[in-house]
Amino acid sequence: MASKLVLFFTFFSFLHLLSVTSLEFDVGEEKGWAVPPLNDVGFYNEWASKNRFQIGDSVVFKYNNDSVMVVTEDDYDQCNSPHPISFYNNGDTVYEFDRSGAFYFMSGTSGHCVNGQKMIIRVLSPDAPPPPGQDSPPGPPEPSAAVPRARISSILIASQLVVVFLGFIFHHLY
């Protein structure tokens, strides 16, 4: 009886582990966060539209001699933000989405935003219905889209190890 109980808890714990992972997306894939070619000013918005972002997911901006700003919609539209919501210039910025809705990003380097280095990411609401014309959520990203990396909390991994260890002990005791 005890081994069946341990097996049940182990199975349930692994299902829980799979359901709480968040995803990390590399902005611009191999290109990173840089001014796109002159004829491709929509590059970042096209990249963002190919991905489905959820609360808890994050985006990674990799760049050199540049910056990332989180701005308001008006500042985004004008490519000007004297007072951004957030400003980063460390070359490797991770931004985690803490709510659903639109997030506006742009480069803080003069002239980069007007040349297309800006992006809108829409984070889905947990209870949002699928977009019109879709009966179910889309499958995995297209091969050209960024491949998200799963991030799993170390606390969850530790709890899984404890459950497995306890299962091993109970199995040998009974």
mmCIF file of C-alpha atoms in Angstrom:
data_model
loop_
_atom_site.group_PDB
_atom_site.id
_atom_site.type_symbol
_atom_site.label_atom_id
_atom_site.label_comp_id
_atom_site.label_asym_id
_atom_site.label_seq_id
_atom_site.Cartn_x
_atom_site.Cartn_y
_atom_site.Cartn_z
ATOM 1 C CA MET A 1 0.000 0.000 0.000
ATOM 2 C CA ALA A 2 2.771 2.432 0.920
ATOM 3 C CA SER A 3 4.558 1.909 -2.405
ATOM 4 C CA LYS A 4 1.365 2.711 -4.326
ATOM 5 C CA LEU A 5 0.959 5.893 -2.303
ATOM 6 C CA VAL A 6 4.545 6.923 -3.004
ATOM 7 C CA LEU A 7 4.098 6.153 -6.701
ATOM 8 C CA PHE A 8 0.955 8.300 -6.772
ATOM 9 C CA PHE A 9 2.705 11.271 -5.095
ATOM 10 C CA THR A 10 5.727 10.939 -7.367
ATOM 11 C CA PHE A 11 3.541 10.925 -10.483
ATOM 12 C CA PHE A 12 1.488 13.900 -9.222
ATOM 13 C CA SER A 13 4.651 15.854 -8.368
ATOM 14 C CA PHE A 14 6.100 15.369 -11.836
ATOM 15 C CA LEU A 15 2.847 16.529 -13.427
ATOM 16 C CA HIS A 16 2.979 19.627 -11.224
ATOM 17 C CA LEU A 17 6.577 20.228 -12.269
ATOM 18 C CA LEU A 18 5.585 20.192 -15.935
ATOM 19 C CA SER A 19 2.712 22.611 -15.390
ATOM 20 C CA VAL A 20 4.680 25.370 -13.659
ATOM 21 C CA THR A 21 7.580 25.823 -16.033
ATOM 22 C CA SER A 22 8.014 29.173 -17.655
ATOM 23 C CA LEU A 23 9.741 29.916 -20.928
ATOM 24 C CA GLU A 24 12.664 32.146 -21.792
ATOM 25 C CA PHE A 25 12.849 33.606 -25.308
ATOM 26 C CA ASP A 26 15.989 35.036 -26.931
ATOM 27 C CA VAL A 27 14.922 38.298 -28.570
ATOM 28 C CA GLY A 28 15.862 38.338 -32.253
ATOM 29 C CA GLU A 29 17.223 34.795 -32.047
ATOM 30 C CA GLU A 30 20.817 34.719 -33.384
ATOM 31 C CA LYS A 31 20.696 38.392 -34.355
ATOM 32 C CA GLY A 32 20.066 39.524 -30.790
ATOM 33 C CA TRP A 33 19.004 43.086 -29.978
ATOM 34 C CA ALA A 34 20.500 45.330 -32.683
ATOM 35 C CA VAL A 35 19.367 47.759 -35.346
ATOM 36 C CA PRO A 36 17.723 45.697 -38.116
ATOM 37 C CA PRO A 37 18.630 46.249 -41.785
ATOM 38 C CA LEU A 38 17.035 49.382 -43.277
ATOM 39 C CA ASN A 39 14.466 47.411 -45.258
ATOM 40 C CA ASP A 40 13.387 45.306 -42.244
ATOM 41 C CA VAL A 41 12.114 47.799 -39.652
ATOM 42 C CA GLY A 42 9.357 45.379 -38.586
ATOM 43 C CA PHE A 43 11.827 42.596 -37.717
ATOM 44 C CA TYR A 44 11.243 42.559 -33.935
ATOM 45 C CA ASN A 45 7.464 42.853 -34.099
ATOM 46 C CA GLU A 46 7.372 40.002 -36.617
ATOM 47 C CA TRP A 47 9.539 37.913 -34.283
ATOM 48 C CA ALA A 48 7.256 38.696 -31.309
ATOM 49 C CA SER A 49 4.099 37.844 -33.267
ATOM 50 C CA LYS A 50 5.427 34.322 -33.982
ATOM 51 C CA ASN A 51 5.603 33.518 -30.271
ATOM 52 C CA ARG A 52 2.993 33.085 -27.529
ATOM 53 C CA PHE A 53 4.004 34.803 -24.317
ATOM 54 C CA GLN A 54 2.465 33.920 -20.953
ATOM 55 C CA ILE A 55 2.709 35.487 -17.501
ATOM 56 C CA GLY A 56 5.961 34.241 -15.945
ATOM 57 C CA ASP A 57 7.765 33.929 -19.283
ATOM 58 C CA SER A 58 10.769 36.125 -19.910
ATOM 59 C CA VAL A 59 12.667 37.599 -22.815
ATOM 60 C CA VAL A 60 16.451 37.862 -23.019
ATOM 61 C CA PHE A 61 18.002 40.837 -24.803
ATOM 62 C CA LYS A 62 21.630 40.267 -25.856
ATOM 63 C CA TYR A 63 23.397 43.354 -27.186
ATOM 64 C CA ASN A 64 26.644 45.343 -27.381
ATOM 65 C CA ASN A 65 27.000 49.123 -26.990
ATOM 66 C CA ASP A 66 23.231 49.543 -26.786
ATOM 67 C CA SER A 67 20.401 49.493 -24.257
ATOM 68 C CA VAL A 68 16.822 48.334 -23.706
ATOM 69 C CA MET A 69 14.021 50.492 -22.395
ATOM 70 C CA VAL A 70 10.527 49.516 -21.308
ATOM 71 C CA VAL A 71 8.318 52.442 -22.277
ATOM 72 C CA THR A 72 4.709 53.591 -22.567
ATOM 73 C CA GLU A 73 2.719 53.181 -25.778
ATOM 74 C CA ASP A 74 3.001 56.918 -26.535
ATOM 75 C CA ASP A 75 6.777 56.913 -26.049
ATOM 76 C CA TYR A 76 7.007 53.809 -28.250
ATOM 77 C CA ASP A 77 4.977 55.484 -31.018
ATOM 78 C CA GLN A 78 7.165 58.611 -30.868
ATOM 79 C CA CYS A 79 10.465 56.707 -30.434
ATOM 80 C CA ASN A 80 11.267 59.036 -27.576
ATOM 81 C CA SER A 81 11.331 58.311 -23.869
ATOM 82 C CA PRO A 82 13.041 60.778 -21.565
ATOM 83 C CA HIS A 83 11.591 58.870 -18.580
ATOM 84 C CA PRO A 84 11.361 55.142 -19.404
ATOM 85 C CA ILE A 85 9.544 52.720 -17.115
ATOM 86 C CA SER A 86 12.782 50.679 -16.979
ATOM 87 C CA PHE A 87 16.252 51.138 -18.474
ATOM 88 C CA TYR A 88 18.926 48.444 -18.931
ATOM 89 C CA ASN A 89 22.396 48.633 -20.479
ATOM 90 C CA ASN A 90 24.265 45.580 -19.170
ATOM 91 C CA GLY A 91 24.368 43.716 -22.509
ATOM 92 C CA ASP A 92 22.368 40.739 -21.259
ATOM 93 C CA THR A 93 18.954 41.833 -20.001
ATOM 94 C CA VAL A 94 16.288 39.391 -18.820
ATOM 95 C CA TYR A 95 12.782 40.830 -18.527
ATOM 96 C CA GLU A 96 10.052 38.712 -16.908
ATOM 97 C CA PHE A 97 6.375 39.298 -17.672
ATOM 98 C CA ASP A 98 4.381 39.770 -14.470
ATOM 99 C CA ARG A 99 0.999 40.531 -16.019
ATOM 100 C CA SER A 100 -0.969 40.104 -19.229
ATOM 101 C CA GLY A 101 -1.220 42.901 -21.775
ATOM 102 C CA ALA A 102 1.100 44.859 -24.055
ATOM 103 C CA PHE A 103 4.752 45.571 -23.237
ATOM 104 C CA TYR A 104 6.642 48.190 -25.249
ATOM 105 C CA PHE A 105 10.412 47.933 -25.724
ATOM 106 C CA MET A 106 12.832 50.180 -27.590
ATOM 107 C CA SER A 107 16.532 50.881 -27.805
ATOM 108 C CA GLY A 108 17.740 53.810 -25.748
ATOM 109 C CA THR A 109 20.532 54.580 -28.200
ATOM 110 C CA SER A 110 19.866 57.646 -30.334
ATOM 111 C CA GLY A 111 18.479 56.804 -33.791
ATOM 112 C CA HIS A 112 18.069 53.085 -33.185
ATOM 113 C CA CYS A 113 14.323 53.139 -32.458
ATOM 114 C CA VAL A 114 13.444 55.109 -35.605
ATOM 115 C CA ASN A 115 15.460 52.541 -37.570
ATOM 116 C CA GLY A 116 13.310 49.689 -36.264
ATOM 117 C CA GLN A 117 14.899 48.634 -32.990
ATOM 118 C CA LYS A 118 11.636 48.515 -31.084
ATOM 119 C CA MET A 119 9.096 45.844 -30.280
ATOM 120 C CA ILE A 120 5.641 45.232 -28.825
ATOM 121 C CA ILE A 121 5.053 41.986 -26.948
ATOM 122 C CA ARG A 122 1.530 40.958 -26.054
ATOM 123 C CA VAL A 123 1.307 38.658 -23.044
ATOM 124 C CA LEU A 124 -1.770 36.446 -23.052
ATOM 125 C CA SER A 125 -4.245 36.407 -20.221
ATOM 126 C CA PRO A 126 -4.477 32.989 -18.538
ATOM 127 C CA ASP A 127 -8.198 32.822 -19.319
ATOM 128 C CA ALA A 128 -8.078 34.391 -22.792
ATOM 129 C CA PRO A 129 -9.911 32.468 -25.527
ATOM 130 C CA PRO A 130 -7.927 31.424 -28.614
ATOM 131 C CA PRO A 131 -7.685 34.063 -31.363
ATOM 132 C CA PRO A 132 -10.528 34.056 -33.940
ATOM 133 C CA GLY A 133 -10.275 31.174 -36.369
ATOM 134 C CA GLN A 134 -8.424 28.941 -33.905
ATOM 135 C CA ASP A 135 -10.229 26.209 -32.018
ATOM 136 C CA SER A 136 -7.192 25.221 -29.989
ATOM 137 C CA PRO A 137 -3.855 26.797 -29.080
ATOM 138 C CA PRO A 138 -1.234 26.566 -31.816
ATOM 139 C CA GLY A 139 1.477 23.922 -31.666
ATOM 140 C CA PRO A 140 5.146 24.547 -31.059
ATOM 141 C CA PRO A 141 6.828 27.598 -32.591
ATOM 142 C CA GLU A 142 7.832 27.490 -36.231
ATOM 143 C CA PRO A 143 11.426 26.413 -36.839
ATOM 144 C CA SER A 144 12.346 30.023 -37.651
ATOM 145 C CA ALA A 145 10.903 31.299 -34.369
ATOM 146 C CA ALA A 146 12.999 31.404 -31.229
ATOM 147 C CA VAL A 147 13.133 28.114 -29.384
ATOM 148 C CA PRO A 148 12.223 28.783 -25.770
ATOM 149 C CA ARG A 149 14.276 27.254 -22.999
ATOM 150 C CA ALA A 150 12.392 25.827 -20.045
ATOM 151 C CA ARG A 151 13.328 27.287 -16.671
ATOM 152 C CA ILE A 152 12.410 25.247 -13.642
ATOM 153 C CA SER A 153 12.599 26.528 -10.107
ATOM 154 C CA SER A 154 15.341 24.902 -8.027
ATOM 155 C CA ILE A 155 12.816 24.542 -5.212
ATOM 156 C CA LEU A 156 10.629 22.355 -7.423
ATOM 157 C CA ILE A 157 13.573 20.215 -8.440
ATOM 158 C CA ALA A 158 14.577 19.798 -4.794
ATOM 159 C CA SER A 159 11.020 18.800 -3.856
ATOM 160 C CA GLN A 160 11.028 16.180 -6.619
ATOM 161 C CA LEU A 161 14.255 14.713 -5.283
ATOM 162 C CA VAL A 162 12.797 14.543 -1.769
ATOM 163 C CA VAL A 163 9.716 12.696 -3.045
ATOM 164 C CA VAL A 164 11.867 10.190 -4.949
ATOM 165 C CA PHE A 165 14.136 9.706 -1.928
ATOM 166 C CA LEU A 166 11.152 9.131 0.383
ATOM 167 C CA GLY A 167 9.704 6.685 -2.121
ATOM 168 C CA PHE A 168 12.966 4.766 -2.120
ATOM 169 C CA ILE A 169 13.044 4.629 1.704
ATOM 170 C CA PHE A 170 9.382 3.565 2.033
ATOM 171 C CA HIS A 171 9.823 0.933 -0.634
ATOM 172 C CA HIS A 172 12.716 -0.688 1.267
ATOM 173 C CA LEU A 173 11.075 -0.387 4.699
ATOM 174 C CA TYR A 174 7.779 -2.056 3.774
#
